Tab-separated table of C-alpha atoms and ligand atoms in Angstrom:
chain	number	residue	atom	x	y	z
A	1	UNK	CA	0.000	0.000	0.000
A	2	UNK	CA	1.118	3.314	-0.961
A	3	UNK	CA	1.710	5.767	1.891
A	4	UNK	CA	0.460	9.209	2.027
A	5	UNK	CA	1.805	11.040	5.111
A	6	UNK	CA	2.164	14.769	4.269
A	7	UNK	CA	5.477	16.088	3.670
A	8	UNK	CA	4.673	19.625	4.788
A	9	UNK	CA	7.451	22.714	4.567
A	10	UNK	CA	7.849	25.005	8.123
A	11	UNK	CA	8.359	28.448	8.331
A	12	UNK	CA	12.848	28.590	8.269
A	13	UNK	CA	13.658	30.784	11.095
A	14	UNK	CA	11.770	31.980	13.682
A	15	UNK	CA	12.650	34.773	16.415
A	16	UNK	CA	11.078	34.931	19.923
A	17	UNK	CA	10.892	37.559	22.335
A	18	UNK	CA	9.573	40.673	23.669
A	19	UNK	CA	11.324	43.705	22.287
A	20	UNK	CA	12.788	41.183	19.145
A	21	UNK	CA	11.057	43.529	16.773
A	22	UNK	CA	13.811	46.299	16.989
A	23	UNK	CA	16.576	43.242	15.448
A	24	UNK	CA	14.527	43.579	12.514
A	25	UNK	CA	16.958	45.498	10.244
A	26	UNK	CA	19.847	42.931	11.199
A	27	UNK	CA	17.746	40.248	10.140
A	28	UNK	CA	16.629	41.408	6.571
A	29	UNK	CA	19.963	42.748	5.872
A	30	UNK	CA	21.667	40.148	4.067
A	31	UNK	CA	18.484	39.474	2.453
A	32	UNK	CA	19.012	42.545	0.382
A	33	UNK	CA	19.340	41.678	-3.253
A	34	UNK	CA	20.930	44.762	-4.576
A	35	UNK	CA	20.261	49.065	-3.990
A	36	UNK	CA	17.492	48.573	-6.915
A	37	UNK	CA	15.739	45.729	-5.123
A	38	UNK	CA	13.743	47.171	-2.786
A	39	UNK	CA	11.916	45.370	1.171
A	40	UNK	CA	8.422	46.111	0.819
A	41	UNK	CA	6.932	46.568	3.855
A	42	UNK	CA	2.935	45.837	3.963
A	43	UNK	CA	1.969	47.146	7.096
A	44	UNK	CA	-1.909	47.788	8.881
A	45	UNK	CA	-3.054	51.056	8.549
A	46	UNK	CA	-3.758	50.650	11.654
A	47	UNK	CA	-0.629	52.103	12.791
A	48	UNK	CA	-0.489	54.963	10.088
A	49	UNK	CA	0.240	57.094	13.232
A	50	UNK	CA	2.367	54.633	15.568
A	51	UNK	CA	5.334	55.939	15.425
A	52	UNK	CA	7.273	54.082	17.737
A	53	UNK	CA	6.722	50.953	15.491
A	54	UNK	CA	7.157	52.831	12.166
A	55	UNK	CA	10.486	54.203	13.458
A	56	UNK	CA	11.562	50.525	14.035
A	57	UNK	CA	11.021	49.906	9.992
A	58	UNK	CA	13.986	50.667	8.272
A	59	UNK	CA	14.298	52.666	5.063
A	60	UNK	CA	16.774	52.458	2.863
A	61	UNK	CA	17.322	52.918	-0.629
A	62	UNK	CA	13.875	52.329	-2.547
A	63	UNK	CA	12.471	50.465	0.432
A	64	UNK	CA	8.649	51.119	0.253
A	65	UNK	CA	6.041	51.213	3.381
A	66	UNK	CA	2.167	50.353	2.202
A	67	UNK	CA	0.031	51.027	5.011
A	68	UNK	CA	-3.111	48.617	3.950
A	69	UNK	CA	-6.623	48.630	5.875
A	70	UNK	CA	-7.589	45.447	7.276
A	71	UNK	CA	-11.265	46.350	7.549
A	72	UNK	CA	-11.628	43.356	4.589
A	73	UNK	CA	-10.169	40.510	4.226
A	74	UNK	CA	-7.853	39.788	1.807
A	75	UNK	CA	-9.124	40.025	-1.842
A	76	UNK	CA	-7.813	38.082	-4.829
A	77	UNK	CA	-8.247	41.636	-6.975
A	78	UNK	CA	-6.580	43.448	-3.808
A	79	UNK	CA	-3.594	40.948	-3.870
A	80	UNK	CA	-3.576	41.142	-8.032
A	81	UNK	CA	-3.352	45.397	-7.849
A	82	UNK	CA	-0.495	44.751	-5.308
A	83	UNK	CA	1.847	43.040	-7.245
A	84	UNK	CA	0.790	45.067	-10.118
A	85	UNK	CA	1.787	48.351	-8.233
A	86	UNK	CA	4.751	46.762	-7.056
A	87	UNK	CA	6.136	45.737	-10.238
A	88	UNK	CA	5.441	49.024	-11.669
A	89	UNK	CA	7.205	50.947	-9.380
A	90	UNK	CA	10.919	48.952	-9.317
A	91	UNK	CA	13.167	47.724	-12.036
A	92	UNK	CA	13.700	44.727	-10.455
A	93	UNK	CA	11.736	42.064	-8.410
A	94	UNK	CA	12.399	43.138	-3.815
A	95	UNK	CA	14.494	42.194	-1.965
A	96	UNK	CA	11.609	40.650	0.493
A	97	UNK	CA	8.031	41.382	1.439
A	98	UNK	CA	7.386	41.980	5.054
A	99	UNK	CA	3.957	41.637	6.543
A	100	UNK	CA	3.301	43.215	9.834
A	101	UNK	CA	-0.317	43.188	11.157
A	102	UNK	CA	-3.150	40.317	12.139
A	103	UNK	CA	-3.863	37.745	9.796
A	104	UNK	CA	-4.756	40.007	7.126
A	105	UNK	CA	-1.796	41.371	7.038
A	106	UNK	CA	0.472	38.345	7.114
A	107	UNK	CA	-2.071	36.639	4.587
A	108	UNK	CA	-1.743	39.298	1.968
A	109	UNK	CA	1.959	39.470	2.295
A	110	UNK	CA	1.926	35.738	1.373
A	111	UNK	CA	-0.159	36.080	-1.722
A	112	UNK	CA	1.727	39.058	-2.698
A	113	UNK	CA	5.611	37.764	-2.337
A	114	UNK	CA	3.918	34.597	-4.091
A	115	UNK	CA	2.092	36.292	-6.932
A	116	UNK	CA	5.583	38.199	-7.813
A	117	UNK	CA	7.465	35.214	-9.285
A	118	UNK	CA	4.023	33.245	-10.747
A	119	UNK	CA	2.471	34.187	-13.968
A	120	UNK	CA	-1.460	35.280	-14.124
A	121	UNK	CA	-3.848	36.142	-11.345
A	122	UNK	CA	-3.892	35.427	-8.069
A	123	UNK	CA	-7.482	33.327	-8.004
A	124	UNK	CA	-6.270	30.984	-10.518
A	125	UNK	CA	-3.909	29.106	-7.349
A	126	UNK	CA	-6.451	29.122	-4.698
A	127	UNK	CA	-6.663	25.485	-4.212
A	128	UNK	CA	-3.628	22.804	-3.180
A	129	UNK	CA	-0.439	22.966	-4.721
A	130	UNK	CA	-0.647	24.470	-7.928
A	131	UNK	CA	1.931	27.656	-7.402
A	132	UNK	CA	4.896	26.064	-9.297
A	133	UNK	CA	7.807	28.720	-8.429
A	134	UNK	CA	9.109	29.859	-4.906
A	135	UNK	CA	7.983	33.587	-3.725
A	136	UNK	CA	9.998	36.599	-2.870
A	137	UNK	CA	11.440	35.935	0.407
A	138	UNK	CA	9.191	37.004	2.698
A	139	UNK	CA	8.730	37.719	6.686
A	140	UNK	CA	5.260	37.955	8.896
A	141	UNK	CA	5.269	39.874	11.971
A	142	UNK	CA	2.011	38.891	13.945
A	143	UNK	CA	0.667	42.048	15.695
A	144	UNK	CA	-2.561	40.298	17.362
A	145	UNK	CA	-2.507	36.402	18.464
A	146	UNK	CA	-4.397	33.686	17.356
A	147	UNK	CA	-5.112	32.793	13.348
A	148	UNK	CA	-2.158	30.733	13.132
A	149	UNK	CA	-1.445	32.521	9.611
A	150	UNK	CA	2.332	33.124	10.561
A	151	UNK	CA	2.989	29.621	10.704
A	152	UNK	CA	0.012	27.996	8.162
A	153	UNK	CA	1.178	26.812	4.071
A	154	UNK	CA	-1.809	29.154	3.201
A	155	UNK	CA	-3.115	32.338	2.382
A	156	UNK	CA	-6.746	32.400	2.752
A	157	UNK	CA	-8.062	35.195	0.088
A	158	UNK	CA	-11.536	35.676	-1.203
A	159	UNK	CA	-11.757	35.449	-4.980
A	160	UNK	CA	-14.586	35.740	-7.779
A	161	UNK	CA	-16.469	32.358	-6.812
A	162	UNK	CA	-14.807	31.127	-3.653
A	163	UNK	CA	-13.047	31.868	-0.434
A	164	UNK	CA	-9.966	29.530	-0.453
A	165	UNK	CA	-6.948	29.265	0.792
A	166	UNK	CA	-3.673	29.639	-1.760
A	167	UNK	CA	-2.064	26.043	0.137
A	168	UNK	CA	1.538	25.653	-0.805
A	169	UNK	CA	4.864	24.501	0.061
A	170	UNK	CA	6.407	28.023	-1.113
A	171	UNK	CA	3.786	29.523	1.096
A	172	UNK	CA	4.893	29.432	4.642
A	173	UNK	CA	7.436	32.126	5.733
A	174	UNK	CA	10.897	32.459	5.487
A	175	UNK	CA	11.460	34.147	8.533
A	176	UNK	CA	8.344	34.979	11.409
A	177	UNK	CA	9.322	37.748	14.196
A	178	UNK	CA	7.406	36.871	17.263
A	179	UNK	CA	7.881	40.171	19.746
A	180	UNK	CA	4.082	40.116	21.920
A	181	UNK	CA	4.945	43.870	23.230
A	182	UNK	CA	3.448	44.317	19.502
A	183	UNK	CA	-0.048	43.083	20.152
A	184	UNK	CA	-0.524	45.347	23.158
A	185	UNK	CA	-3.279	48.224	21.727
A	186	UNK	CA	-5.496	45.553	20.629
A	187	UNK	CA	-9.104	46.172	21.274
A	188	UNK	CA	-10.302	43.602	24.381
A	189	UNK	CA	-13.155	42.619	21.811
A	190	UNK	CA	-10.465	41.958	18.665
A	191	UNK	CA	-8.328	40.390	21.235
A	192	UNK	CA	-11.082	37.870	22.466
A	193	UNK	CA	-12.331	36.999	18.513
A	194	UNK	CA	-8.860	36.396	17.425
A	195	UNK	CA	-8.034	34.599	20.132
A	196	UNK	CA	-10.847	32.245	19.842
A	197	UNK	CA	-10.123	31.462	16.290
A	198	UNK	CA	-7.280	29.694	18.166
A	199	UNK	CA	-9.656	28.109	20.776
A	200	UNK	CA	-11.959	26.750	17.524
A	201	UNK	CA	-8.642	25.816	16.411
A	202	UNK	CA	-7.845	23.509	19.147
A	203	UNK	CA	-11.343	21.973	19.427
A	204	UNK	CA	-11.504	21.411	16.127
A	205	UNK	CA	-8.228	19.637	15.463
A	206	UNK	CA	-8.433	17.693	18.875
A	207	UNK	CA	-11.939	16.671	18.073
A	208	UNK	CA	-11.525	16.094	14.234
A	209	UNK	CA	-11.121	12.191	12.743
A	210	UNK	CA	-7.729	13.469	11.381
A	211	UNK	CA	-6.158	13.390	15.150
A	212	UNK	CA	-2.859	11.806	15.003
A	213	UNK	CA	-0.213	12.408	17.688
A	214	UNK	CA	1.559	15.535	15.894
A	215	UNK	CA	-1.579	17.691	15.775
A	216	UNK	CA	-2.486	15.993	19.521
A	217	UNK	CA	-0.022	17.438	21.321
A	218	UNK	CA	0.724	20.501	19.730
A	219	UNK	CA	-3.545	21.194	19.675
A	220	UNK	CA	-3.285	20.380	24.002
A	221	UNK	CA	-0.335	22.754	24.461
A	222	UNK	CA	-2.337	25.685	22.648
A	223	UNK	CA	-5.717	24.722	24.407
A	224	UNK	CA	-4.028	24.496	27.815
A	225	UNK	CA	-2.798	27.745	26.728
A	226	UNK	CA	-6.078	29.259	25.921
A	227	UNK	CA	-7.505	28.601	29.160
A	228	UNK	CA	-4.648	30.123	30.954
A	229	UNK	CA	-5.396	33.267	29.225
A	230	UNK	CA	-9.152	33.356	28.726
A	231	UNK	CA	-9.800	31.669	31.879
A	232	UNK	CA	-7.161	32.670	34.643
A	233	UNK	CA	-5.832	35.752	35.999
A	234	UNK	CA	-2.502	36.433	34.009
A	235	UNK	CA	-0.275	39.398	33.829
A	236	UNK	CA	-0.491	41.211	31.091
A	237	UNK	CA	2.881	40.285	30.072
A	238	UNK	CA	2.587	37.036	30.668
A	239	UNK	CA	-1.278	36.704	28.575
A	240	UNK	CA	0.140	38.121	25.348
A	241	UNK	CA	3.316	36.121	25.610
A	242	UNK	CA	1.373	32.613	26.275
A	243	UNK	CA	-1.789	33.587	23.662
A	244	UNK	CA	1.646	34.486	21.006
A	245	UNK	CA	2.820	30.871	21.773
A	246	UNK	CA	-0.436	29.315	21.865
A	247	UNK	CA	-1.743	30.710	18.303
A	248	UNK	CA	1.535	29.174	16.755
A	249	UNK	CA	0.906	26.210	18.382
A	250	UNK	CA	-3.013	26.109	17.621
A	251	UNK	CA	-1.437	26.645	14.001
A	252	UNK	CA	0.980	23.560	13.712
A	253	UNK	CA	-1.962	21.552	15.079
A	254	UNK	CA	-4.349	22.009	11.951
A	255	UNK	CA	-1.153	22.149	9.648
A	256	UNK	CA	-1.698	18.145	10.061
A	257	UNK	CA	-5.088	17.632	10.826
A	258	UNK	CA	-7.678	19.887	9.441
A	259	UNK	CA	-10.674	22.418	10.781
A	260	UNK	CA	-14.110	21.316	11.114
A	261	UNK	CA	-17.884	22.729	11.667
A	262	UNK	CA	-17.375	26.096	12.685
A	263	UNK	CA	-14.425	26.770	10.006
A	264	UNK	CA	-16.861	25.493	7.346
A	265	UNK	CA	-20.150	27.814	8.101
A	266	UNK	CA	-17.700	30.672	8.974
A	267	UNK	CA	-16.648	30.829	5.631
A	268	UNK	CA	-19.890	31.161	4.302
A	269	UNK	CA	-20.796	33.894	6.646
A	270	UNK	CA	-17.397	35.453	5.549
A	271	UNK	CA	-18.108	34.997	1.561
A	272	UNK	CA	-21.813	36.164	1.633
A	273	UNK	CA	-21.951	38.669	4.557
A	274	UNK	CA	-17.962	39.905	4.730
A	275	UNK	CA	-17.958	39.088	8.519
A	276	UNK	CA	-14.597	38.669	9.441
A	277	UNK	CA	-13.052	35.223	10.415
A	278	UNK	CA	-12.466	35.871	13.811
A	279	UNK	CA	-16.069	37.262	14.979
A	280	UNK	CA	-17.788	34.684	12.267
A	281	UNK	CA	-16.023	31.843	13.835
A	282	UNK	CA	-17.118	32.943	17.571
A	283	UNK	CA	-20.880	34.071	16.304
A	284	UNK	CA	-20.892	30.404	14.629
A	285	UNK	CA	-19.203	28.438	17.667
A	286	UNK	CA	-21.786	29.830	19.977
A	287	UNK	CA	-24.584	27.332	18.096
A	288	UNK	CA	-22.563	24.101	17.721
A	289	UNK	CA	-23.345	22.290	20.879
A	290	UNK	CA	-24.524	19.342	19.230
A	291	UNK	CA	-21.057	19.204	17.233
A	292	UNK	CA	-18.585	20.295	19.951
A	293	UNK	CA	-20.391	20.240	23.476
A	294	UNK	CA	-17.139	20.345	25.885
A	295	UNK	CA	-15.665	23.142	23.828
A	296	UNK	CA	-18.761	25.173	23.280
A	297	UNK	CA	-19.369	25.074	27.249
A	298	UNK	CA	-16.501	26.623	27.910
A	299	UNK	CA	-16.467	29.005	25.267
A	300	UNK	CA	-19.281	30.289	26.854
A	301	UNK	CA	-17.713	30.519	29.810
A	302	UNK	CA	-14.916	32.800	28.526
A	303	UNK	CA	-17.633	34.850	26.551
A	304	UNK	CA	-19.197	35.687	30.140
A	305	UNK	CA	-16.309	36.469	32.049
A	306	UNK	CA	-14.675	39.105	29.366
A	307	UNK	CA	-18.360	39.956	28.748
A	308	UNK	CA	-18.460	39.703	25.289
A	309	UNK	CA	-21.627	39.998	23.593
A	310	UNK	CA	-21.702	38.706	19.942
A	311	UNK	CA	-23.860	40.055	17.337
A	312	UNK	CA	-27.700	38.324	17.061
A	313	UNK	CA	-29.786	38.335	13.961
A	314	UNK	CA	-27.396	38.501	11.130
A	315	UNK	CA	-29.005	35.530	9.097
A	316	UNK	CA	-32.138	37.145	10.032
A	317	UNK	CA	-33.290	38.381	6.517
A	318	UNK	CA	-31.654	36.569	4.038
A	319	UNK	CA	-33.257	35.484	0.895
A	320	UNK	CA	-33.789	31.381	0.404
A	321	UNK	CA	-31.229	32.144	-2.915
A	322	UNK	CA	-28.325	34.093	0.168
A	323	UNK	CA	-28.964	30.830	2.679
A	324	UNK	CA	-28.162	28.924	-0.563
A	325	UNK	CA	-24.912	30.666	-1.747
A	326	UNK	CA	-23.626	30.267	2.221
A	327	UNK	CA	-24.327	26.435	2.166
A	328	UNK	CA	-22.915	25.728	-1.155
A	329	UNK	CA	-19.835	27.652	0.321
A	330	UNK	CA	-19.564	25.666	3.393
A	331	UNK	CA	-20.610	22.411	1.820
A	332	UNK	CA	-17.451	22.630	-0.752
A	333	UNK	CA	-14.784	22.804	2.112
A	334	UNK	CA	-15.357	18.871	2.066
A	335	UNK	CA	-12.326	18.056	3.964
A	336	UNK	CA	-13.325	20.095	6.737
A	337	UNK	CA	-16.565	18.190	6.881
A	338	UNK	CA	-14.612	14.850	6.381
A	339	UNK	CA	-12.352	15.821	9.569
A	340	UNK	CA	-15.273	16.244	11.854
A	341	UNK	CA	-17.892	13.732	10.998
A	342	UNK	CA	-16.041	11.457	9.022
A	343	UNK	CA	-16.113	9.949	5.855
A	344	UNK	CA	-19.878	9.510	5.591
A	345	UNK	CA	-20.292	12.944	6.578
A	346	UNK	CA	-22.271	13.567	3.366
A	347	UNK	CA	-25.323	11.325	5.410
A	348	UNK	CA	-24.906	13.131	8.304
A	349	UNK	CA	-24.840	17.130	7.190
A	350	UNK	CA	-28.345	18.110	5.055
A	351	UNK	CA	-28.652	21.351	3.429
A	352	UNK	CA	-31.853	21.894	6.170
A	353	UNK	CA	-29.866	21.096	8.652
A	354	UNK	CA	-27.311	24.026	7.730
A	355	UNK	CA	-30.142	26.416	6.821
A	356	UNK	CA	-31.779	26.017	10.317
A	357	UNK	CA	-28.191	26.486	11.800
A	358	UNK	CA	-27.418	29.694	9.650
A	359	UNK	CA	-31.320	30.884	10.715
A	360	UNK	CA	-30.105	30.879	14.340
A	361	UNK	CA	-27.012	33.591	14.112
H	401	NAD	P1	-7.017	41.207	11.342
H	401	NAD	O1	-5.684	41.030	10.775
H	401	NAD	O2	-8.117	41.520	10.395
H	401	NAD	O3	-6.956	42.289	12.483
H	401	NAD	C1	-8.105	42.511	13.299
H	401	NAD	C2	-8.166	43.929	13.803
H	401	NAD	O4	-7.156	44.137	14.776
H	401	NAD	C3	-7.922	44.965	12.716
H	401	NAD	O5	-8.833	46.024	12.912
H	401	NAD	C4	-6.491	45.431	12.977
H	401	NAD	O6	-6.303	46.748	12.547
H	401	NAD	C5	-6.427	45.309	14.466
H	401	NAD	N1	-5.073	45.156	15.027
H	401	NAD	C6	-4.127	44.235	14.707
H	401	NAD	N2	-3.044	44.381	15.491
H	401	NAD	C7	-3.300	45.424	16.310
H	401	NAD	C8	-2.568	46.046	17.352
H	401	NAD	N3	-1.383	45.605	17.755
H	401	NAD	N4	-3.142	47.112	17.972
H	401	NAD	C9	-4.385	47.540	17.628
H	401	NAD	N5	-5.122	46.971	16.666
H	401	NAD	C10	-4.590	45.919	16.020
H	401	NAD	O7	-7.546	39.949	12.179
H	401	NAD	P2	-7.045	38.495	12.466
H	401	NAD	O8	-8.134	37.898	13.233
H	401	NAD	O9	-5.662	38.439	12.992
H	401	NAD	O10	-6.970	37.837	11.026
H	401	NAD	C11	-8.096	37.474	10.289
H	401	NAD	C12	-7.637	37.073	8.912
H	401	NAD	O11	-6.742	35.983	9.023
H	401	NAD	C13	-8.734	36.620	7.996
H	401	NAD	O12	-8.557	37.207	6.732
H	401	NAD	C14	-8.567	35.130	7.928
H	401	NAD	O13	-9.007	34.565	6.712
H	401	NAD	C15	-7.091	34.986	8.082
H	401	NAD	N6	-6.645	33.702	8.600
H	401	NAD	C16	-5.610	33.121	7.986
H	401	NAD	C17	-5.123	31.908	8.405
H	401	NAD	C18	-3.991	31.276	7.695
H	401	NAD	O14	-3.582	30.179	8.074
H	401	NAD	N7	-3.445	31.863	6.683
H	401	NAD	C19	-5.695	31.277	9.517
H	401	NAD	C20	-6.764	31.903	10.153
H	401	NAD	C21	-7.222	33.131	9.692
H	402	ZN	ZN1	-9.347	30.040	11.873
């Protein structure tokens, strides 16, 4: 019998440690290519007006800051005008793209450091495997914890028919910076939806079919993690530090087993709606007792005691032809399905059953 264990690339070098930020110039240095080729820095508008992180970013030569809003989620077109842009303005391919932001951020400067050496447009590779040359060298900087995205083999971009992950080995990063002093202005609200993407993470991974001992452990360090920081009384310090190390960990869990319920109606939500991953995932989570009792209990849990309220109603006027788009969304991701309710999930999931779900949010 023919063995199919994935051989799956990690991101090269990784730096850890509050303050590590500031050794960013000695650590894209050598990657310079020449004075023509420039670092591109792709940064969240967010902190336009920071500028004790902007005066960390170093500018030399024809080194370029773009200051991007993360309002959306990454867009195939968005990614597409990017490397347009980019190649317009230089001579030569950069040096490196550096992405410094949430999961938007480190998402689009994925796509973009891929879509600079690979022909056509950026919705033509969403799918598995089918980018054929290595990217620019390029570096993710994580500035809230708990998508994963700066140490996943995808960028997850919303194109013309689908949202879908670009899943590749020239996809992970080349280098990750992990300093948590950056995630310190985050909103307590962002903080707790982000977060929990980690928490779904975890449940779904440790929960899934496609449990092995790789994903096991690394899914229990990140959910011992999570409860530490959602449910105990931590320093500040010592909560962005652990949710930093759990949201990497949450992320090598699902690199070899897979999401499940609440990752597959999220993206609907996301395609049809625009909510954003983080809020869809907790505004989904919230209904799947039946799927993930244990976790959703104490999900609730850490809803009441941060006293989060999520939004009600957002399903509530939707056209029979909108609940249809959503399920035909959700109902493609089939090896999330697979992962949670196995390989006969097809008899166990009805398009009903996922209307009356989607009715409830
Ligand atoms: P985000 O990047 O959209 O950021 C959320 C909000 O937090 C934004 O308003 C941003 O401006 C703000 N923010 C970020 N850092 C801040 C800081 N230090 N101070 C103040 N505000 C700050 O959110 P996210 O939840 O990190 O990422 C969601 C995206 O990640 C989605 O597009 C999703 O598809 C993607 N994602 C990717 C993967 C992957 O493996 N590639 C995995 C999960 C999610
Ligand atoms: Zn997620």
């Amino acid at each position: 019998m023919k063995m199919n264990f994935k051989n799956f690339p990690m991101v090269s070098k990784v730096v850890f440690g509050r303050g590590s930020f500031t050794q960013l110039v000695e650590i894209i240095s050598p990657k310079r290519q020449s004075d023509s080729a420039p670092f591109i820095f792709l940064v969240d508008a967010v902190f336009e007006n920071n500028t004790s992180l902007i005066s960390k970013i170093p500018l030399l030569y024809k080194d370029q800051i773009i200051f991007i809003s993360s309002k959306e989620e990454p867009k195939t077109l968005q990614v597409d005008r990017l490397v347009e842009d980019i190649i317009l303005s230089s001579s030569v391919l950069p040096s490196g793209i550096i992405g410094i932001g949430g999961g938007t951020l480190l998402d689009l400067a994925k796509a973009v450091a891929l879509m600079l050496t690979n022909n056509g447009l950026s919705h033509e590779y969403q799918g598995w495997d089918l980018i054929k040359n290595k990217g620019i060298y390029h570096v993710g900087i994580p500035t809230i914890s708990g998508t994963g995205a700066e140490v996943s083999r995808t960028t997850i971009l919303t194109g013309p028919t689908m949202k879908l992950g670009i899943n590749s080995d020239f996809t992970p990063f080349d280098q990750v910076i992990l300093d948590p002093e950056l995630t310190q202005g985050v909103s307590k609200e962002q903080w707790f939806y982000t977060g929990m993407d980690c928490y779904i993470h975890c449940i779904e991974s440790l929960e899934g079919k496609f449990i092995n001992s790789f994903s096991k452990i690394y899914g229990e360090t990140a959910l011992k993690l999570c409860k530490e920081v959602f449910l105990d009384t931590l320093s500040p310090e010592e909560s962005q530090d652990k949710l930093m190390m759990a949201s990497w960990h949450g992320g090598m869990s699902i690199a070899y087993s897979q999401v499940g319920v609440a990752h597959a109606l999220s993206y609907g939500l996301s395609f049809l709606l625009g909510t954003k991953h983080g809020i869809g995932n907790c505004i989904v989570f919230d209904h799947l007792f039946e799927f993930y009792p244990e976790g959703v209990k104490l999900f609730k849990q850490m809803k009441a005691k941060h006293n989060i309220s999520l939004p009600k109603g957002i399903c509530a006027n939707l056209t029979d032809k909108q609940f249809d788009i959503m399920i035909d969304v959700s109902l493609s991701l089939e090896p999330l399905w697979e992962n949670a309710l196995g390989k006969d999930w097809k008899s166990k999931i009805t398009r009903s059953r996922l209307k009356d779900l989607y009715s409830k949010m």
